[in-house]
Coordinates of N, CA and C in Angstrom, one line a residue:
Chain K
A9 N -35.5 -14.8 -79.9 CA -36.9 -14.5 -80.3 C -37.3 -15.0 -81.7
Q10 N -38.6 -15.3 -81.8 CA -39.0 -15.8 -83.0 C -39.4 -14.7 -84.0
T11 N -39.2 -14.9 -85.3 CA -39.7 -14.0 -86.3 C -40.4 -14.7 -87.4
V12 N -41.4 -14.1 -87.9 CA -42.2 -14.7 -89.0 C -42.2 -13.7 -90.1
T13 N -41.9 -14.1 -91.3 CA -41.8 -13.2 -92.5 C -42.8 -13.7 -93.6
Q14 N -43.6 -12.8 -94.0 CA -44.5 -13.0 -95.1 C -44.0 -12.0 -96.2
S15 N -43.5 -12.4 -97.3 CA -42.9 -11.6 -98.3 C -43.8 -11.0 -99.3
Q16 N -45.1 -11.5 -99.3 CA -46.0 -11.1 -100.3 C -47.1 -10.2 -99.7
P17 N -47.0 -8.9 -99.7 CA -48.0 -8.0 -99.1 C -49.4 -8.2 -99.7
E18 N -49.4 -8.4 -101.0 CA -50.7 -8.5 -101.7 C -50.6 -9.6 -102.8
M19 N -51.7 -10.3 -103.0 CA -51.8 -11.3 -104.0 C -53.2 -11.2 -104.6
S20 N -53.3 -11.6 -105.8 CA -54.6 -11.7 -106.5 C -54.7 -13.0 -107.2
V21 N -55.9 -13.6 -107.2 CA -56.1 -14.9 -107.9 C -57.5 -14.9 -108.5
Q22 N -57.7 -15.5 -109.6 CA -59.0 -15.7 -110.2 C -59.8 -16.8 -109.5
E23 N -61.0 -16.5 -109.4 CA -61.9 -17.5 -108.8 C -61.7 -18.9 -109.4
A24 N -61.7 -19.9 -108.6 CA -61.5 -21.3 -109.0 C -60.1 -21.7 -109.2
E25 N -59.2 -20.7 -109.2 CA -57.8 -21.1 -109.4 C -57.1 -21.3 -108.1
T26 N -55.8 -21.7 -108.2 CA -55.0 -22.0 -107.0 C -54.0 -21.0 -106.7
V27 N -53.8 -20.7 -105.4 CA -52.8 -19.7 -105.0 C -52.0 -20.2 -103.8
T28 N -50.8 -19.8 -103.8 CA -49.9 -20.2 -102.7 C -49.4 -18.9 -102.0
L29 N -49.5 -18.9 -100.7 CA -49.0 -17.8 -99.9 C -47.8 -18.3 -99.1
S30 N -46.8 -17.5 -99.1 CA -45.5 -17.9 -98.5 C -45.3 -17.4 -97.1
C31 N -44.6 -18.2 -96.3 CA -44.2 -17.8 -95.0 C -42.9 -18.4 -94.6
T32 N -42.0 -17.7 -94.0 CA -40.8 -18.3 -93.4 C -40.7 -17.8 -92.0
Y33 N -40.0 -18.6 -91.2 CA -39.9 -18.2 -89.8 C -38.5 -18.6 -89.3
D34 N -38.2 -18.0 -88.2 CA -36.9 -18.3 -87.6 C -37.1 -18.6 -86.1
T35 N -36.5 -19.7 -85.7 CA -36.6 -20.1 -84.3 C -35.5 -21.1 -83.9
S36 N -35.2 -21.1 -82.6 CA -34.3 -22.1 -82.1 C -35.0 -23.2 -81.4
E37 N -36.3 -23.1 -81.3 CA -37.2 -24.1 -80.6 C -37.3 -25.4 -81.5
S38 N -37.5 -26.5 -80.8 CA -37.7 -27.7 -81.6 C -39.1 -28.1 -81.6
N39 N -39.9 -27.7 -80.6 CA -41.3 -28.0 -80.5 C -42.1 -26.8 -80.6
Y40 N -42.9 -26.7 -81.6 CA -43.7 -25.5 -81.8 C -44.9 -25.8 -82.8
Y41 N -45.7 -24.8 -82.9 CA -46.8 -24.9 -83.8 C -46.8 -23.8 -84.8
L42 N -47.4 -24.0 -86.0 CA -47.5 -23.0 -87.0 C -49.0 -22.9 -87.4
F43 N -49.4 -21.7 -87.7 CA -50.8 -21.5 -88.0 C -50.9 -20.5 -89.2
W44 N -52.1 -20.7 -89.9 CA -52.5 -19.7 -90.8 C -53.9 -19.2 -90.3
Y45 N -54.0 -17.9 -90.2 CA -55.2 -17.2 -89.8 C -55.7 -16.4 -90.9
K46 N -57.0 -16.3 -91.0 CA -57.7 -15.5 -92.0 C -58.4 -14.3 -91.3
Q47 N -58.2 -13.1 -91.8 CA -58.9 -12.0 -91.2 C -59.7 -11.3 -92.3
P48 N -61.0 -11.5 -92.4 CA -61.8 -10.9 -93.4 C -62.1 -9.5 -93.0
P49 N -62.8 -8.7 -93.8 CA -63.1 -7.3 -93.4 C -63.8 -7.1 -92.1
S50 N -64.5 -8.1 -91.6 CA -65.1 -8.0 -90.2 C -64.0 -8.0 -89.1
R51 N -62.8 -8.4 -89.5 CA -61.6 -8.4 -88.6 C -61.6 -9.5 -87.6
Q52 N -62.5 -10.4 -87.7 CA -62.5 -11.5 -86.8 C -61.4 -12.5 -87.3
M53 N -60.5 -12.9 -86.4 CA -59.5 -13.8 -86.7 C -60.0 -15.2 -86.8
I54 N -59.8 -15.9 -87.9 CA -60.3 -17.2 -88.1 C -59.2 -18.2 -88.4
L55 N -59.1 -19.2 -87.6 CA -58.1 -20.2 -87.9 C -58.4 -21.0 -89.1
V56 N -57.4 -21.0 -90.0 CA -57.5 -21.7 -91.3 C -56.9 -23.1 -91.2
I57 N -55.7 -23.2 -90.6 CA -55.1 -24.5 -90.6 C -53.9 -24.4 -89.6
R58 N -53.5 -25.5 -88.9 CA -52.4 -25.5 -88.0 C -51.6 -26.7 -88.3
Q59 N -50.3 -26.6 -87.9 CA -49.3 -27.7 -88.1 C -48.5 -27.8 -86.9
E60 N -48.4 -29.0 -86.4 CA -47.4 -29.3 -85.3 C -46.1 -29.6 -85.9
A61 N -45.0 -29.0 -85.3 CA -43.7 -29.1 -85.9 C -43.2 -30.6 -85.9
Y62 N -43.7 -31.4 -85.0 CA -43.2 -32.7 -84.9 C -43.8 -33.6 -85.9
K63 N -44.8 -33.2 -86.5 CA -45.5 -34.0 -87.6 C -44.9 -33.7 -88.9
Q64 N -44.5 -34.8 -89.6 CA -43.9 -34.6 -90.9 C -45.0 -34.4 -92.0
Q65 N -46.2 -35.0 -91.7 CA -47.2 -34.9 -92.7 C -47.8 -33.5 -92.7
N66 N -48.0 -33.0 -93.9 CA -48.5 -31.7 -94.1 C -50.0 -31.7 -93.8
A67 N -50.4 -30.6 -93.0 CA -51.8 -30.5 -92.7 C -52.7 -30.1 -93.9
T68 N -53.9 -30.6 -93.9 CA -54.9 -30.3 -94.9 C -56.3 -30.1 -94.3
E69 N -56.9 -29.0 -94.8 CA -58.3 -28.8 -94.3 C -59.1 -28.4 -95.6
N70 N -59.8 -29.4 -96.1 CA -60.6 -29.1 -97.3 C -59.8 -28.5 -98.4
R71 N -60.1 -27.3 -98.8 CA -59.3 -26.6 -99.9 C -58.0 -26.0 -99.5
F72 N -57.7 -26.1 -98.2 CA -56.5 -25.5 -97.7 C -55.5 -26.5 -97.3
S73 N -54.3 -26.3 -97.8 CA -53.2 -27.3 -97.4 C -51.9 -26.5 -97.2
V74 N -51.0 -27.1 -96.5 CA -49.7 -26.4 -96.2 C -48.6 -27.2 -96.8
N75 N -47.5 -26.6 -97.1 CA -46.2 -27.2 -97.4 C -45.3 -26.8 -96.3
F76 N -45.1 -27.7 -95.4 CA -44.2 -27.5 -94.2 C -42.8 -28.1 -94.5
Q77 N -41.9 -27.2 -94.5 CA -40.5 -27.6 -94.7 C -39.7 -27.2 -93.5
K78 N -39.6 -28.1 -92.5 CA -39.0 -27.8 -91.2 C -37.5 -27.3 -91.3
A79 N -36.8 -28.0 -92.1 CA -35.4 -27.7 -92.2 C -35.2 -26.3 -92.9
A80 N -36.0 -26.0 -93.8 CA -35.9 -24.7 -94.5 C -36.7 -23.6 -93.7
K81 N -37.4 -24.0 -92.7 CA -38.2 -23.1 -91.9 C -39.2 -22.3 -92.8
S82 N -39.9 -23.1 -93.6 CA -40.9 -22.6 -94.5 C -42.2 -23.2 -94.3
F83 N -43.3 -22.4 -94.4 CA -44.6 -22.9 -94.1 C -45.6 -22.1 -95.0
S84 N -45.8 -22.7 -96.2 CA -46.7 -22.0 -97.2 C -48.1 -22.6 -97.2
L85 N -49.0 -21.7 -97.6 CA -50.4 -22.1 -97.6 C -50.9 -22.1 -99.0
K86 N -51.5 -23.3 -99.4 CA -52.1 -23.4 -100.7 C -53.6 -23.4 -100.6
I87 N -54.2 -22.5 -101.4 CA -55.7 -22.5 -101.4 C -56.1 -22.9 -102.8
S88 N -56.8 -24.0 -102.9 CA -57.3 -24.6 -104.1 C -58.7 -24.1 -104.4
D89 N -59.1 -24.1 -105.7 CA -60.4 -23.7 -106.0 C -60.9 -22.4 -105.3
S90 N -60.1 -21.4 -105.5 CA -60.3 -20.1 -104.7 C -61.8 -19.6 -104.9
Q91 N -62.3 -19.2 -103.8 CA -63.7 -18.6 -103.8 C -63.7 -17.2 -103.4
L92 N -64.7 -16.5 -103.8 CA -64.8 -15.0 -103.5 C -64.7 -14.8 -102.0
G93 N -65.2 -15.7 -101.2 CA -65.2 -15.6 -99.7 C -63.8 -15.8 -99.1
D94 N -62.8 -16.2 -99.9 CA -61.5 -16.3 -99.5 C -60.8 -15.0 -99.4
T95 N -61.4 -14.0 -100.0 CA -60.8 -12.6 -100.0 C -60.6 -12.2 -98.5
A96 N -59.4 -11.9 -98.1 CA -59.1 -11.5 -96.7 C -57.6 -11.3 -96.6
M97 N -57.3 -10.9 -95.4 CA -55.9 -10.8 -95.0 C -55.5 -12.1 -94.4
Y98 N -54.4 -12.7 -94.7 CA -53.9 -13.9 -94.2 C -52.7 -13.7 -93.4
F99 N -52.7 -14.2 -92.2 CA -51.5 -14.1 -91.3 C -50.9 -15.5 -91.0
C100 N -49.6 -15.6 -91.1 CA -48.9 -16.8 -90.7 C -48.5 -16.5 -89.3
A101 N -48.6 -17.5 -88.4 CA -48.3 -17.3 -87.0 C -47.5 -18.5 -86.4
F102 N -46.6 -18.1 -85.5 CA -45.8 -19.1 -84.8 C -46.2 -19.2 -83.4
G103 N -46.3 -20.4 -82.9 CA -46.6 -20.5 -81.5 C -45.8 -21.5 -80.7
R104 N -45.3 -21.2 -79.6 CA -44.5 -22.1 -78.8 C -45.4 -22.8 -77.8
T105 N -45.0 -23.9 -77.3 CA -45.8 -24.7 -76.4 C -45.9 -23.9 -75.1
G106 N -46.9 -24.2 -74.3 CA -47.0 -23.6 -73.0 C -47.9 -22.3 -73.1
R107 N -47.9 -21.5 -72.1 CA -48.7 -20.3 -72.1 C -48.1 -19.2 -72.8
R108 N -47.9 -19.4 -74.1 CA -47.2 -18.4 -74.9 C -48.1 -17.8 -76.0
A109 N -47.9 -16.5 -76.2 CA -48.6 -15.8 -77.3 C -48.1 -16.2 -78.6
L110 N -48.8 -15.9 -79.6 CA -48.4 -16.1 -81.0 C -47.6 -15.0 -81.6
T111 N -46.7 -15.3 -82.4 CA -46.0 -14.3 -83.2 C -46.5 -14.3 -84.6
F112 N -46.9 -13.1 -85.1 CA -47.6 -13.0 -86.4 C -46.6 -12.5 -87.4
G113 N -46.8 -12.9 -88.6 CA -46.2 -12.2 -89.8 C -46.9 -11.0 -90.1
S114 N -46.4 -10.3 -91.1 CA -47.0 -9.0 -91.5 C -48.3 -9.1 -92.3
G115 N -48.5 -10.3 -92.8 CA -49.8 -10.5 -93.5 C -49.7 -10.4 -95.0
T116 N -50.6 -11.1 -95.6 CA -50.7 -11.1 -97.1 C -52.2 -10.8 -97.4
R117 N -52.4 -9.7 -98.1 CA -53.8 -9.4 -98.5 C -54.1 -10.1 -99.8
L118 N -55.1 -11.0 -99.7 CA -55.5 -11.8 -100.9 C -56.8 -11.4 -101.4
Q119 N -56.8 -11.1 -102.7 CA -58.0 -10.7 -103.4 C -58.4 -11.8 -104.4
V120 N -59.6 -12.3 -104.3 CA -60.1 -13.3 -105.3 C -61.0 -12.6 -106.3
Q121 N -60.6 -12.6 -107.5 CA -61.3 -11.9 -108.6 C -62.3 -12.8 -109.2
P122 N -63.5 -12.3 -109.5 CA -64.6 -13.1 -110.1 C -64.3 -13.3 -111.6
Chain G
G7 N -67.0 -24.8 -81.8 CA -65.7 -24.4 -81.3 C -65.8 -23.4 -80.2
A8 N -64.7 -23.2 -79.5 CA -64.7 -22.2 -78.4 C -65.0 -20.8 -78.8
V9 N -65.7 -20.1 -78.0 CA -66.1 -18.7 -78.4 C -65.6 -17.7 -77.4
V10 N -65.0 -16.7 -77.9 CA -64.5 -15.6 -77.1 C -65.2 -14.3 -77.5
S11 N -65.8 -13.6 -76.5 CA -66.5 -12.4 -76.8 C -65.7 -11.2 -76.3
Q12 N -65.9 -10.0 -76.9 CA -65.3 -8.8 -76.5 C -66.4 -7.7 -76.4
H13 N -66.3 -6.9 -75.4 CA -67.3 -5.8 -75.2 C -66.6 -4.6 -74.7
P14 N -66.8 -3.4 -75.3 CA -67.7 -3.2 -76.5 C -67.1 -3.6 -77.8
S15 N -67.8 -3.6 -78.9 CA -67.2 -3.9 -80.2 C -66.6 -2.6 -80.7
W16 N -67.1 -1.4 -80.3 CA -66.5 -0.2 -80.7 C -66.8 0.8 -79.6
V17 N -65.9 1.8 -79.5 CA -66.1 2.8 -78.5 C -65.4 4.1 -78.9
I18 N -66.1 5.2 -78.7 CA -65.5 6.5 -79.0 C -65.5 7.3 -77.6
C19 N -64.3 7.9 -77.3 CA -64.2 8.6 -76.1 C -63.4 9.8 -76.2
K20 N -63.5 10.7 -75.2 CA -62.8 12.0 -75.3 C -61.4 11.8 -74.7
S21 N -60.5 12.5 -75.2 CA -59.1 12.5 -74.7 C -59.1 12.7 -73.2
G22 N -58.3 11.9 -72.5 CA -58.2 12.1 -71.0 C -59.1 11.1 -70.2
T23 N -60.1 10.5 -70.9 CA -61.0 9.6 -70.2 C -60.4 8.2 -70.2
S24 N -61.0 7.3 -69.4 CA -60.5 5.9 -69.4 C -61.6 5.0 -70.0
V25 N -61.1 3.9 -70.6 CA -62.0 3.0 -71.3 C -61.7 1.6 -70.9
K26 N -62.7 0.8 -70.6 CA -62.5 -0.6 -70.2 C -63.0 -1.5 -71.3
I27 N -62.2 -2.5 -71.7 CA -62.6 -3.5 -72.7 C -62.7 -4.8 -72.0
E28 N -63.7 -5.6 -72.2 CA -63.9 -6.9 -71.6 C -63.6 -8.0 -72.6
C29 N -63.0 -9.0 -72.1 CA -62.8 -10.2 -73.0 C -63.3 -11.4 -72.2
R30 N -64.2 -12.2 -72.7 CA -64.8 -13.3 -72.0 C -64.7 -14.6 -72.9
S31 N -64.3 -15.7 -72.2 CA -64.4 -17.0 -72.8 C -65.8 -17.5 -72.4
L32 N -66.6 -17.8 -73.4 CA -68.0 -18.1 -73.1 C -68.3 -19.6 -72.8
D33 N -67.5 -20.5 -73.3 CA -67.8 -21.9 -73.1 C -66.6 -22.7 -72.7
F34 N -65.6 -22.0 -72.2 CA -64.4 -22.8 -71.7 C -63.7 -21.9 -70.7
Q35 N -62.8 -22.5 -69.9 CA -62.0 -21.8 -69.0 C -60.6 -21.4 -69.5
A36 N -60.3 -20.2 -69.4 CA -59.0 -19.7 -70.0 C -58.1 -19.3 -68.9
T37 N -57.1 -20.1 -68.7 CA -56.1 -19.7 -67.7 C -55.2 -18.6 -68.2
T38 N -55.1 -18.5 -69.5 CA -54.2 -17.4 -70.1 C -55.0 -16.7 -71.2
M39 N -54.9 -15.4 -71.2 CA -55.5 -14.6 -72.2 C -54.4 -13.6 -72.7
F40 N -54.6 -13.2 -74.0 CA -53.6 -12.3 -74.6 C -54.3 -11.1 -75.1
W41 N -53.6 -10.0 -75.0 CA -54.1 -8.8 -75.6 C -53.2 -8.3 -76.7
Y42 N -53.8 -8.1 -77.9 CA -53.1 -7.6 -79.1 C -53.6 -6.3 -79.5
R43 N -52.8 -5.6 -80.2 CA -53.2 -4.3 -80.8 C -52.9 -4.3 -82.3
Q44 N -53.8 -3.8 -83.1 CA -53.6 -3.9 -84.5 C -53.9 -2.5 -85.1
F45 N -53.0 -1.9 -85.7 CA -53.1 -0.7 -86.5 C -53.6 -1.0 -87.9
P46 N -54.3 0.0 -88.5 CA -54.8 -0.3 -89.9 C -53.8 -0.9 -90.8
K47 N -54.2 -1.9 -91.5 CA -53.4 -2.6 -92.5 C -52.1 -3.1 -91.9
Q48 N -52.0 -3.4 -90.7 CA -50.8 -3.9 -90.1 C -51.2 -5.2 -89.3
S49 N -50.1 -5.8 -88.8 CA -50.3 -7.1 -88.2 C -50.7 -6.9 -86.7
L50 N -50.9 -8.0 -86.0 CA -51.2 -8.0 -84.6 C -49.9 -7.9 -83.8
M51 N -49.9 -7.0 -82.8 CA -48.7 -6.9 -82.0 C -49.2 -7.2 -80.6
L52 N -48.5 -8.1 -79.9 CA -48.8 -8.5 -78.6 C -48.5 -7.4 -77.6
M53 N -49.5 -7.1 -76.8 CA -49.3 -6.1 -75.7 C -49.0 -6.7 -74.4
A54 N -49.7 -7.7 -74.0 CA -49.5 -8.3 -72.7 C -50.2 -9.7 -72.7
T55 N -49.6 -10.5 -71.7 CA -50.2 -11.8 -71.4 C -50.8 -11.7 -70.1
S56 N -52.0 -12.2 -70.0 CA -52.8 -12.2 -68.8 C -53.1 -13.6 -68.2
N57 N -52.6 -13.8 -67.0 CA -52.8 -15.1 -66.4 C -53.7 -15.0 -65.2
E58 N -54.7 -15.8 -65.1 CA -55.7 -15.8 -64.1 C -55.1 -15.8 -62.7
G59 N -55.4 -14.8 -61.9 CA -55.0 -14.7 -60.5 C -53.6 -14.2 -60.3
S60 N -53.0 -13.7 -61.4 CA -51.6 -13.1 -61.2 C -51.5 -11.9 -62.1
K61 N -50.4 -11.1 -61.9 CA -50.2 -9.9 -62.6 C -49.9 -10.2 -64.1
A62 N -50.3 -9.3 -64.9 CA -50.1 -9.5 -66.4 C -48.6 -9.2 -66.7
T63 N -48.2 -9.9 -67.7 CA -46.8 -9.7 -68.2 C -46.9 -8.8 -69.5
Y64 N -46.2 -7.6 -69.5 CA -46.3 -6.7 -70.6 C -45.1 -6.8 -71.5
E65 N -45.4 -6.6 -72.7 CA -44.3 -6.6 -73.7 C -43.5 -5.3 -73.6
Q66 N -42.3 -5.4 -74.1 CA -41.4 -4.2 -74.0 C -42.0 -3.1 -74.8
G67 N -42.0 -1.9 -74.2 CA -42.6 -0.7 -74.8 C -44.0 -0.5 -74.5
V68 N -44.7 -1.4 -73.9 CA -46.1 -1.2 -73.5 C -46.2 -0.6 -72.1
E69 N -46.8 0.5 -71.9 CA -46.9 1.1 -70.6 C -47.9 0.4 -69.7
K70 N -47.5 -0.2 -68.7 CA -48.4 -1.0 -67.8 C -49.3 -0.1 -67.0
D71 N -48.9 1.2 -66.8 CA -49.8 2.1 -66.1 C -50.8 2.7 -67.0
K72 N -50.6 2.6 -68.3 CA -51.6 3.2 -69.2 C -52.6 2.0 -69.6
F73 N -52.1 0.9 -69.8 CA -52.9 -0.3 -70.2 C -53.0 -1.3 -69.0
L74 N -54.0 -1.1 -68.2 CA -54.2 -1.9 -67.0 C -55.0 -3.2 -67.4
I75 N -54.4 -4.3 -67.0 CA -55.0 -5.6 -67.3 C -55.3 -6.3 -66.1
N76 N -56.5 -6.9 -66.0 CA -57.0 -7.6 -64.9 C -57.6 -8.9 -65.3
H77 N -57.2 -10.0 -64.7 CA -57.7 -11.4 -65.1 C -58.2 -12.0 -63.9
A78 N -59.4 -11.6 -63.4 CA -59.8 -12.0 -62.1 C -60.5 -13.3 -62.0
S79 N -60.9 -13.8 -63.2 CA -61.6 -15.1 -63.2 C -61.1 -15.9 -64.4
L80 N -61.5 -17.2 -64.5 CA -61.1 -18.0 -65.6 C -61.8 -17.7 -66.9
T81 N -62.7 -16.8 -66.8 CA -63.5 -16.5 -68.0 C -63.5 -15.0 -68.4
L82 N -62.8 -14.2 -67.6 CA -62.9 -12.8 -67.9 C -61.5 -12.1 -67.7
S83 N -61.1 -11.3 -68.7 CA -60.0 -10.5 -68.6 C -60.4 -9.1 -69.1
T84 N -59.9 -8.0 -68.4 CA -60.2 -6.7 -68.8 C -59.0 -5.9 -69.1
L85 N -59.1 -5.0 -70.1 CA -58.1 -4.1 -70.5 C -58.6 -2.7 -70.3
T86 N -58.0 -1.9 -69.5 CA -58.4 -0.5 -69.2 C -57.4 0.4 -69.8
V87 N -57.8 1.2 -70.7 CA -56.9 2.2 -71.3 C -57.1 3.5 -70.5
T88 N -56.1 3.9 -69.7 CA -56.3 5.0 -68.8 C -55.8 6.3 -69.5
S89 N -56.5 7.4 -69.1 CA -56.2 8.7 -69.7 C -55.9 8.6 -71.2
A90 N -56.9 8.1 -71.9 CA -56.7 7.8 -73.3 C -56.3 9.1 -74.1
H91 N -55.5 8.9 -75.1 CA -55.2 10.0 -76.1 C -55.4 9.5 -77.5
P92 N -55.4 10.4 -78.4 CA -55.7 10.0 -79.8 C -54.7 8.9 -80.4
E93 N -53.5 8.9 -79.9 CA -52.6 7.9 -80.4 C -52.9 6.5 -79.9
D94 N -53.8 6.4 -78.9 CA -54.2 5.1 -78.4 C -55.3 4.5 -79.3
S95 N -55.8 5.3 -80.2 CA -56.9 4.8 -81.1 C -56.3 3.7 -81.9
S96 N -57.0 2.6 -81.9 CA -56.5 1.3 -82.5 C -57.6 0.3 -82.4
F97 N -57.3 -0.9 -82.9 CA -58.1 -2.1 -82.9 C -57.5 -3.0 -81.8
Y98 N -58.2 -3.3 -80.8 CA -57.7 -4.2 -79.7 C -58.4 -5.6 -79.8
I99 N -57.5 -6.6 -79.8 CA -58.0 -8.0 -80.0 C -57.5 -8.8 -78.8
C100 N -58.4 -9.6 -78.2 CA -58.0 -10.5 -77.2 C -58.1 -11.9 -77.7
S101 N -57.3 -12.8 -77.1 CA -57.4 -14.2 -77.4 C -57.3 -15.0 -76.1
A102 N -57.7 -16.2 -76.1 CA -57.7 -17.0 -74.9 C -57.3 -18.4 -75.3
R103 N -56.6 -19.0 -74.4 CA -56.2 -20.4 -74.5 C -57.1 -21.3 -73.6
D104 N -57.7 -22.3 -74.2 CA -58.5 -23.3 -73.5 C -57.5 -24.2 -72.8
R105 N -57.6 -24.2 -71.4 CA -56.6 -25.0 -70.7 C -56.7 -26.5 -70.9
G106 N -57.9 -26.9 -71.5 CA -58.1 -28.3 -71.8 C -57.8 -28.7 -73.2
V107 N -57.4 -27.7 -74.0 CA -57.2 -28.1 -75.4 C -55.8 -27.5 -75.9
G108 N -54.8 -28.3 -75.9 CA -53.5 -28.0 -76.5 C -53.1 -26.6 -76.5
D109 N -52.6 -26.1 -77.6 CA -52.1 -24.7 -77.6 C -52.8 -23.8 -78.5
E110 N -54.0 -24.2 -78.9 CA -54.8 -23.4 -79.8 C -55.4 -22.2 -79.0
Q111 N -55.3 -21.0 -79.7 CA -55.9 -19.8 -79.1 C -57.2 -19.4 -79.9
F112 N -58.1 -18.9 -79.2 CA -59.4 -18.5 -79.8 C -59.5 -17.0 -79.6
F113 N -59.8 -16.3 -80.7 CA -59.8 -14.9 -80.8 C -61.2 -14.3 -80.6
G114 N -61.2 -13.1 -79.9 CA -62.4 -12.3 -79.8 C -62.5 -11.5 -81.1
P115 N -63.7 -10.9 -81.3 CA -64.0 -10.2 -82.5 C -63.3 -8.8 -82.6
G116 N -62.7 -8.4 -81.5 CA -62.0 -7.1 -81.5 C -62.8 -5.9 -81.0
T117 N -62.1 -4.9 -80.6 CA -62.8 -3.6 -80.2 C -62.1 -2.5 -80.8
R118 N -62.8 -1.7 -81.5 CA -62.3 -0.5 -82.2 C -62.4 0.7 -81.2
L119 N -61.3 1.2 -80.8 CA -61.2 2.4 -79.9 C -60.8 3.6 -80.7
T120 N -61.7 4.6 -80.6 CA -61.4 5.9 -81.2 C -61.4 7.0 -80.1
V121 N -60.2 7.7 -80.0 CA -60.1 8.7 -79.0 C -60.1 10.1 -79.7
L122 N -61.0 10.9 -79.3 CA -61.1 12.2 -80.0 C -60.3 13.3 -79.3

């Protein structure tokens, strides 16, 4: 079974600064996907970024980028130029190929301070 | 992007009654839908996987007779909480996989269930 660990229950960052959220996972699979989801107070799950395990290049989406270390089974999210709207719960998730559900980490609550 | 809707967005019911929650993929066909449960300040826990035209697969510890799942079409899955009790109060979220688009899942906005 896969496990996803987020060791930072809460984090705080000043507006315009950079913050990194950590995520580690454990799996015996070779092909898989990793995701970061954002859950704002509305509780709608919003996909922030995804990474295919077979790709060596780290994914980037505007201010969001990941540091994917496959051998270390680490998948951290870096948010640059933090904005007040980034305040939310962030979940790291693991997904296997095929009709499989996602396995979520426990989440990191990020507060962006003005 | 693909849109998944849930109805109702919130519901309050009396203990012992049944509640049905609908999950619809609005602009794509979903062969597989997933139902998650989320307690306050906690993560999403998978309850069951719903495949169109077949019986749902429940996770260990989830009572299939209490949480009835039906996936009768490629755009609709329903979760019925039967004989609800206060401990069933939670936030229920569905997600759907677009069979034409890789492994990405699209999430519904969730349903808050409160059982009095």
